[in-house]
Coordinates of N, CA and C in Angstrom, one line a residue:
X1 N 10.8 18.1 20.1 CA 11.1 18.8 18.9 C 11.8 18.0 17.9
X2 N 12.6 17.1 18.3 CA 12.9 16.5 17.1 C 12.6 15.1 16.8
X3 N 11.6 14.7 17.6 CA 10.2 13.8 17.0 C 9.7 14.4 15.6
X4 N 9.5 15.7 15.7 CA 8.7 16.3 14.9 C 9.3 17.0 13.8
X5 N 10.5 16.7 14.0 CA 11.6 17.1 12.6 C 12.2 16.0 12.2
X6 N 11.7 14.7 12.6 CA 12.2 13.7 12.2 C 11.4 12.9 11.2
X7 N 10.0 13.5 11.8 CA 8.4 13.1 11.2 C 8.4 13.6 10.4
X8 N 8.7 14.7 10.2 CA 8.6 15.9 8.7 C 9.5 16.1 8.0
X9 N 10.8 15.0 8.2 CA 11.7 14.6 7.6 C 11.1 13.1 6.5
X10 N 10.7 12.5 7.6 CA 10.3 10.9 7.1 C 9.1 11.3 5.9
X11 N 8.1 12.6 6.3 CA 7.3 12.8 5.3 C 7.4 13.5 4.0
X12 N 8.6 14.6 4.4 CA 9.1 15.0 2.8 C 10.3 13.8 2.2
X13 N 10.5 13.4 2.5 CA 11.5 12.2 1.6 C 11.4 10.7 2.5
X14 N 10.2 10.5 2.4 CA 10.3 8.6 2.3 C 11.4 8.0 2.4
X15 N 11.5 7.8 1.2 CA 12.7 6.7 0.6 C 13.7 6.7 1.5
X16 N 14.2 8.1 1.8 CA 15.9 8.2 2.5 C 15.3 7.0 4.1
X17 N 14.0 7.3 4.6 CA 13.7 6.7 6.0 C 12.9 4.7 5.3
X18 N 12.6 4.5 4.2 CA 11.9 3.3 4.2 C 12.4 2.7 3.2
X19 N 12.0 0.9 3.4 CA 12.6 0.7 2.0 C 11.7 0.3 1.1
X20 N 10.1 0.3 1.8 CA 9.1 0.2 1.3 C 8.0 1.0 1.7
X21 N 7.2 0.8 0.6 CA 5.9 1.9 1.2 C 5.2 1.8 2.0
X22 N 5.1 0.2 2.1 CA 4.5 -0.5 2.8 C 4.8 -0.2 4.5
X23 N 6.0 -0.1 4.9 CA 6.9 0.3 5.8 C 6.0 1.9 6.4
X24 N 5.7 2.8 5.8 CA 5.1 3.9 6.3 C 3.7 3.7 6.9
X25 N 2.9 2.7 6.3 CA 1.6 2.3 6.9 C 2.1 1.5 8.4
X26 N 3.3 1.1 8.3 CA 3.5 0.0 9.6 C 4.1 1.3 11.0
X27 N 4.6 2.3 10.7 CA 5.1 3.5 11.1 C 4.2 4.1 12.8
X28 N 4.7 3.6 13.6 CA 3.3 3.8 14.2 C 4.1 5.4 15.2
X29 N 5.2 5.7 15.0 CA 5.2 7.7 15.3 C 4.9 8.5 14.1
X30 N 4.0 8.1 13.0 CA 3.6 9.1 12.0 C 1.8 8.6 12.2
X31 N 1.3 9.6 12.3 CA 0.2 9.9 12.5 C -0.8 9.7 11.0
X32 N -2.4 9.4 10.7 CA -2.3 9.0 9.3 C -2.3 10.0 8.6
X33 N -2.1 11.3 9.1 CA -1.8 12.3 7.6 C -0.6 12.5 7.6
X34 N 0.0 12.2 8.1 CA 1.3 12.0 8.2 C 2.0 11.4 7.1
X35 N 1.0 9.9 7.4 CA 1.5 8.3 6.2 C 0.8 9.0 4.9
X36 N -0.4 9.7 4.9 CA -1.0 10.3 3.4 C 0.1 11.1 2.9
X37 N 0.4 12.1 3.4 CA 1.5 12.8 2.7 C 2.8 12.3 2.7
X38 N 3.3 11.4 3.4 CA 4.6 10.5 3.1 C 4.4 9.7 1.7
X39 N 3.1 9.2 1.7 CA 2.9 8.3 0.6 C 2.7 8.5 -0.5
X40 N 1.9 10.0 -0.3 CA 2.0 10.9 -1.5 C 3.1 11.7 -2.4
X41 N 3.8 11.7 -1.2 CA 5.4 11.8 -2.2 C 6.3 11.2 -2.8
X42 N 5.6 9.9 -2.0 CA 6.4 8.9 -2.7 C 5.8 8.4 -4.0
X43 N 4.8 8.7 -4.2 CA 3.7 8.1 -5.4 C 4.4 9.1 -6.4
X44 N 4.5 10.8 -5.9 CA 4.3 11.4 -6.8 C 6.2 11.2 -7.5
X45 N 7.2 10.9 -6.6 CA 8.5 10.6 -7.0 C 8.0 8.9 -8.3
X46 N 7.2 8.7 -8.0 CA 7.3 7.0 -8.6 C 6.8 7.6 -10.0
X47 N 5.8 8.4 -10.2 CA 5.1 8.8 -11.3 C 5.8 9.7 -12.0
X48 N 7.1 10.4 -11.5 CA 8.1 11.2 -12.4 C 9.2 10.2 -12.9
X49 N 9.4 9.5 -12.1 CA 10.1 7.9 -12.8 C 9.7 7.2 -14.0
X50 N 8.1 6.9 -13.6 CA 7.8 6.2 -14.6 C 7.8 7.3 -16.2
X51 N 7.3 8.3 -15.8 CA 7.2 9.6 -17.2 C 8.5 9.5 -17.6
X52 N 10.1 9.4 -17.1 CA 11.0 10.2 -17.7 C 11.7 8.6 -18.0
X53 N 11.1 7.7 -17.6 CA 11.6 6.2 -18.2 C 10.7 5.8 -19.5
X54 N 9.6 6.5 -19.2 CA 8.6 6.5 -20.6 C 9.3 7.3 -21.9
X55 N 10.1 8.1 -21.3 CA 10.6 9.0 -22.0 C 12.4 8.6 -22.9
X56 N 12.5 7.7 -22.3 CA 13.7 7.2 -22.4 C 14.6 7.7 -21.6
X57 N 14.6 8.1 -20.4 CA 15.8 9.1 -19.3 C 15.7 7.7 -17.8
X58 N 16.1 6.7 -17.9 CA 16.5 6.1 -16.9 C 16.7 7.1 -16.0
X59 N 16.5 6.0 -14.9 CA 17.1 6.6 -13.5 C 18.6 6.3 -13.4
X60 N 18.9 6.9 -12.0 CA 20.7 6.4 -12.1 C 20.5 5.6 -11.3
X61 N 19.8 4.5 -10.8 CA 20.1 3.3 -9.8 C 18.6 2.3 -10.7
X62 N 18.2 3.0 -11.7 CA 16.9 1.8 -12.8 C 17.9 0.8 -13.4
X63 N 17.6 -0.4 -13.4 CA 17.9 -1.4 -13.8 C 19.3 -1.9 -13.4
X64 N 19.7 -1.6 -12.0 CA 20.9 -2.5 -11.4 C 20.5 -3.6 -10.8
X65 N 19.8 -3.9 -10.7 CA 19.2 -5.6 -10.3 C 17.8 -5.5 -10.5
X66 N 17.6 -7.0 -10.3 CA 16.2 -6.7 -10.7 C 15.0 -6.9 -9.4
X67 N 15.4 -6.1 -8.4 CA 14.9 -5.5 -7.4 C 14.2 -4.2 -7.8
X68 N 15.2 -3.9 -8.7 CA 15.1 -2.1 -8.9 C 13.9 -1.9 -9.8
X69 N 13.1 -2.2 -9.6 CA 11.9 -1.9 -10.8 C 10.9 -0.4 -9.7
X70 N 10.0 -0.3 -10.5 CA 8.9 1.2 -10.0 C 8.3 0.2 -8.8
X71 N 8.5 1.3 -7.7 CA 7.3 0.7 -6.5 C 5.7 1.7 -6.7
X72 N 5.5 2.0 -8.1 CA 4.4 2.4 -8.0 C 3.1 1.6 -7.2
X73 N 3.4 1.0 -8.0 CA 2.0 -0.6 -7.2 C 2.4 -0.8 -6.0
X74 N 3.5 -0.6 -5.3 CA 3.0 -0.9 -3.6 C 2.6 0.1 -3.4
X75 N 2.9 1.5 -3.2 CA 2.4 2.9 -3.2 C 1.2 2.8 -2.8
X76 N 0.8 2.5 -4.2 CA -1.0 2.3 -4.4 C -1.5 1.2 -3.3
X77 N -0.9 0.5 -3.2 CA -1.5 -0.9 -2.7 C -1.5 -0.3 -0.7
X78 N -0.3 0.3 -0.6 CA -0.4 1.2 0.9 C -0.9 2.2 1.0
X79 N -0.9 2.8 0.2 CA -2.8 4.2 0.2 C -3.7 3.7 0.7
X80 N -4.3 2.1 -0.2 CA -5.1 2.1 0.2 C -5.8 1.2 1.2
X81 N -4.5 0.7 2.5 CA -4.5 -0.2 3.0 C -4.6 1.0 4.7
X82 N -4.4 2.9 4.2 CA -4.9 3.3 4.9 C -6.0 4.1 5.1
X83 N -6.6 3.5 3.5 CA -8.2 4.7 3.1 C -8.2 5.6 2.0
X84 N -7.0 5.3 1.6 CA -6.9 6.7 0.7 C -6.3 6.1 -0.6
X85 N -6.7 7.1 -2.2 CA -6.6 6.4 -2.9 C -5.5 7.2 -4.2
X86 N -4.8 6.9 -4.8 CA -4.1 7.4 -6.2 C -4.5 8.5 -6.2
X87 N -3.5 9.7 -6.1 CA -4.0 10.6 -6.9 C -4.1 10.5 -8.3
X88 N -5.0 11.2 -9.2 CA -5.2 11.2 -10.3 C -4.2 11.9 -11.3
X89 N -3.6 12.1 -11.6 CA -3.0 13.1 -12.5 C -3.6 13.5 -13.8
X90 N -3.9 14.7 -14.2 CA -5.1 15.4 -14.8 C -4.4 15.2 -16.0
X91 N -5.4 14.8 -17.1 CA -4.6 14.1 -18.5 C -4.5 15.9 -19.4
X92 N -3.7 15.9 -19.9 CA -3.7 17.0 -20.9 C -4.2 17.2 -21.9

């Protein structure tokens, strides 16, 4: 049981468990829809980043070194390193 609340921890908030995205393809107690929806939330946290930095609303830990940039592109790059690709977000 708490395999499985630790898995469904790792999949609704990534980040608190990895330091990369990359890191969730390497994950070998998450199953691969497991890594799709891990990955997926972490895409979809990267893509509210980028909007409210587009917007001018920094993050509170954007630009304290310059480590700290968008992991959008590894995201992407570990989607599709397990078959799966960007969700699209529907243009308005």
């Amino acid at each position: 049981m708490a395999d499985s609340l630790k898995a469904k921890d790792k999949v609704e908030n990534p980040e608190a468990h990895f330091d990369k995205p990359k890191e969730i393809v390497q994950d070998k107690a998450l199953s691969h829809n497991e890594k799709k929806k891990a990955l997926n939330t972490w895409e979809q946290d990267e893509r509210q980043l980028l909007t409210a930095s587009n917007e001018g609303m920094p993050g509170s830990k954007e630009g304290l070194s310059s480590n700290d940039d968008n992991r959008f592109g590894e995201v992407v790059r570990s989607k599709e390193k397990i078959g799966e690709k960007p969700t699209h977000k529907p243009s308005h």
